[in-house]
PDB file of C-alpha atoms in Angstrom:
ATOM      1  CA  MET E  12     -25.893  -9.118 -25.720  1.00  0.00           C
ATOM      2  CA  PRO E  13     -24.211  -6.477 -23.486  1.00  0.00           C
ATOM      3  CA  VAL E  14     -20.894  -5.057 -24.694  1.00  0.00           C
ATOM      4  CA  MET E  15     -18.024  -3.495 -22.748  1.00  0.00           C
ATOM      5  CA  LEU E  16     -15.779  -1.279 -24.866  1.00  0.00           C
ATOM      6  CA  TYR E  17     -12.053  -1.728 -24.273  1.00  0.00           C
ATOM      7  CA  ASP E  18      -9.993   1.368 -25.064  1.00  0.00           C
ATOM      8  CA  ILE E  19      -6.434   0.029 -25.202  1.00  0.00           C
ATOM      9  CA  PRO E  20      -4.473   2.119 -27.710  1.00  0.00           C
ATOM     10  CA  HIS E  21      -1.025   0.716 -26.901  1.00  0.00           C
ATOM     11  CA  ARG E  22      -2.248  -2.662 -28.230  1.00  0.00           C
ATOM     12  CA  THR E  23      -4.568  -1.548 -31.030  1.00  0.00           C
ATOM     13  CA  GLY E  24      -2.527   1.414 -32.260  1.00  0.00           C
ATOM     14  CA  VAL E  25      -5.378   3.917 -31.923  1.00  0.00           C
ATOM     15  CA  ALA E  26      -7.454   5.276 -29.040  1.00  0.00           C
ATOM     16  CA  LEU E  27     -11.220   5.551 -29.225  1.00  0.00           C
ATOM     17  CA  GLU E  28     -12.075   9.195 -29.869  1.00  0.00           C
ATOM     18  CA  HIS E  29     -13.996  11.032 -27.154  1.00  0.00           C
ATOM     19  CA  GLU E  30     -16.917  11.818 -29.484  1.00  0.00           C
ATOM     20  CA  THR E  31     -17.047   8.174 -30.587  1.00  0.00           C
ATOM     21  CA  LEU E  32     -17.236   7.003 -26.972  1.00  0.00           C
ATOM     22  CA  LEU E  33     -20.066   9.443 -26.241  1.00  0.00           C
ATOM     23  CA  THR E  34     -21.990   8.272 -29.306  1.00  0.00           C
ATOM     24  CA  LEU E  35     -21.507   4.624 -28.375  1.00  0.00           C
ATOM     25  CA  ALA E  36     -22.531   5.338 -24.765  1.00  0.00           C
ATOM     26  CA  ALA E  37     -26.036   6.114 -26.033  1.00  0.00           C
ATOM     27  CA  HIS E  38     -26.392   2.631 -27.551  1.00  0.00           C
ATOM     28  CA  PRO E  39     -28.464   0.325 -25.314  1.00  0.00           C
ATOM     29  CA  GLN E  40     -26.098  -2.650 -25.741  1.00  0.00           C
ATOM     30  CA  ILE E  41     -22.999  -0.706 -24.618  1.00  0.00           C
ATOM     31  CA  VAL E  42     -22.872  -1.157 -20.843  1.00  0.00           C
ATOM     32  CA  ALA E  43     -19.339  -0.096 -19.775  1.00  0.00           C
ATOM     33  CA  VAL E  44     -15.876   1.032 -20.833  1.00  0.00           C
ATOM     34  CA  LYS E  45     -12.559  -0.477 -19.794  1.00  0.00           C
ATOM     35  CA  ASP E  46      -9.985   2.285 -20.135  1.00  0.00           C
ATOM     36  CA  ALA E  47      -6.285   1.564 -20.623  1.00  0.00           C
ATOM     37  CA  LYS E  48      -5.139   4.756 -22.328  1.00  0.00           C
ATOM     38  CA  ASP E  49      -3.552   6.095 -19.110  1.00  0.00           C
ATOM     39  CA  ASP E  50      -4.970   9.606 -19.551  1.00  0.00           C
ATOM     40  CA  LEU E  51      -6.803  10.574 -16.360  1.00  0.00           C
ATOM     41  CA  VAL E  52      -7.943  13.906 -17.812  1.00  0.00           C
ATOM     42  CA  ALA E  53      -9.593  12.233 -20.815  1.00  0.00           C
ATOM     43  CA  THR E  54     -11.108   9.514 -18.642  1.00  0.00           C
ATOM     44  CA  GLY E  55     -12.420  12.046 -16.127  1.00  0.00           C
ATOM     45  CA  ARG E  56     -13.984  14.026 -18.960  1.00  0.00           C
ATOM     46  CA  LEU E  57     -15.693  10.883 -20.270  1.00  0.00           C
ATOM     47  CA  MET E  58     -16.974  10.013 -16.806  1.00  0.00           C
ATOM     48  CA  SER E  59     -18.409  13.517 -16.380  1.00  0.00           C
ATOM     49  CA  GLU E  60     -20.197  13.473 -19.740  1.00  0.00           C
ATOM     50  CA  CYS E  61     -21.856  10.042 -19.718  1.00  0.00           C
ATOM     51  CA  ASP E  62     -23.066   7.568 -17.147  1.00  0.00           C
ATOM     52  CA  LEU E  63     -21.367   4.438 -18.405  1.00  0.00           C
ATOM     53  CA  PRO E  64     -19.358   2.645 -15.735  1.00  0.00           C
ATOM     54  CA  VAL E  65     -15.631   3.062 -16.433  1.00  0.00           C
ATOM     55  CA  TYR E  66     -13.213   0.356 -15.346  1.00  0.00           C
ATOM     56  CA  SER E  67      -9.459   0.720 -15.162  1.00  0.00           C
ATOM     57  CA  GLY E  68      -7.448  -1.266 -17.670  1.00  0.00           C
ATOM     58  CA  THR E  69      -4.163  -0.227 -16.036  1.00  0.00           C
ATOM     59  CA  ASP E  70      -3.385  -1.647 -12.593  1.00  0.00           C
ATOM     60  CA  GLY E  71      -1.550   1.481 -11.434  1.00  0.00           C
ATOM     61  CA  LEU E  72      -4.620   3.644 -12.093  1.00  0.00           C
ATOM     62  CA  ASN E  73      -7.195   1.493 -10.283  1.00  0.00           C
ATOM     63  CA  LEU E  74      -7.363   3.784  -7.250  1.00  0.00           C
ATOM     64  CA  PRO E  75      -7.569   7.128  -9.111  1.00  0.00           C
ATOM     65  CA  LEU E  76     -10.296   5.779 -11.402  1.00  0.00           C
TER      66      LEU E  76
END
């Protein structure tokens, strides 16, 4: 079954580490990331280093992402 990761640290208390996201991106069942950590630099870095689709989890960042 396909899985979308949801990085939402303000609800879970911890953000997914960059290296963890890159490792998970290589797994065939991981198909996307929904990002709600509100850090455009970190999200841009992730987008440049893997080809998973990244969706905005914060309404105000929909356009920049």
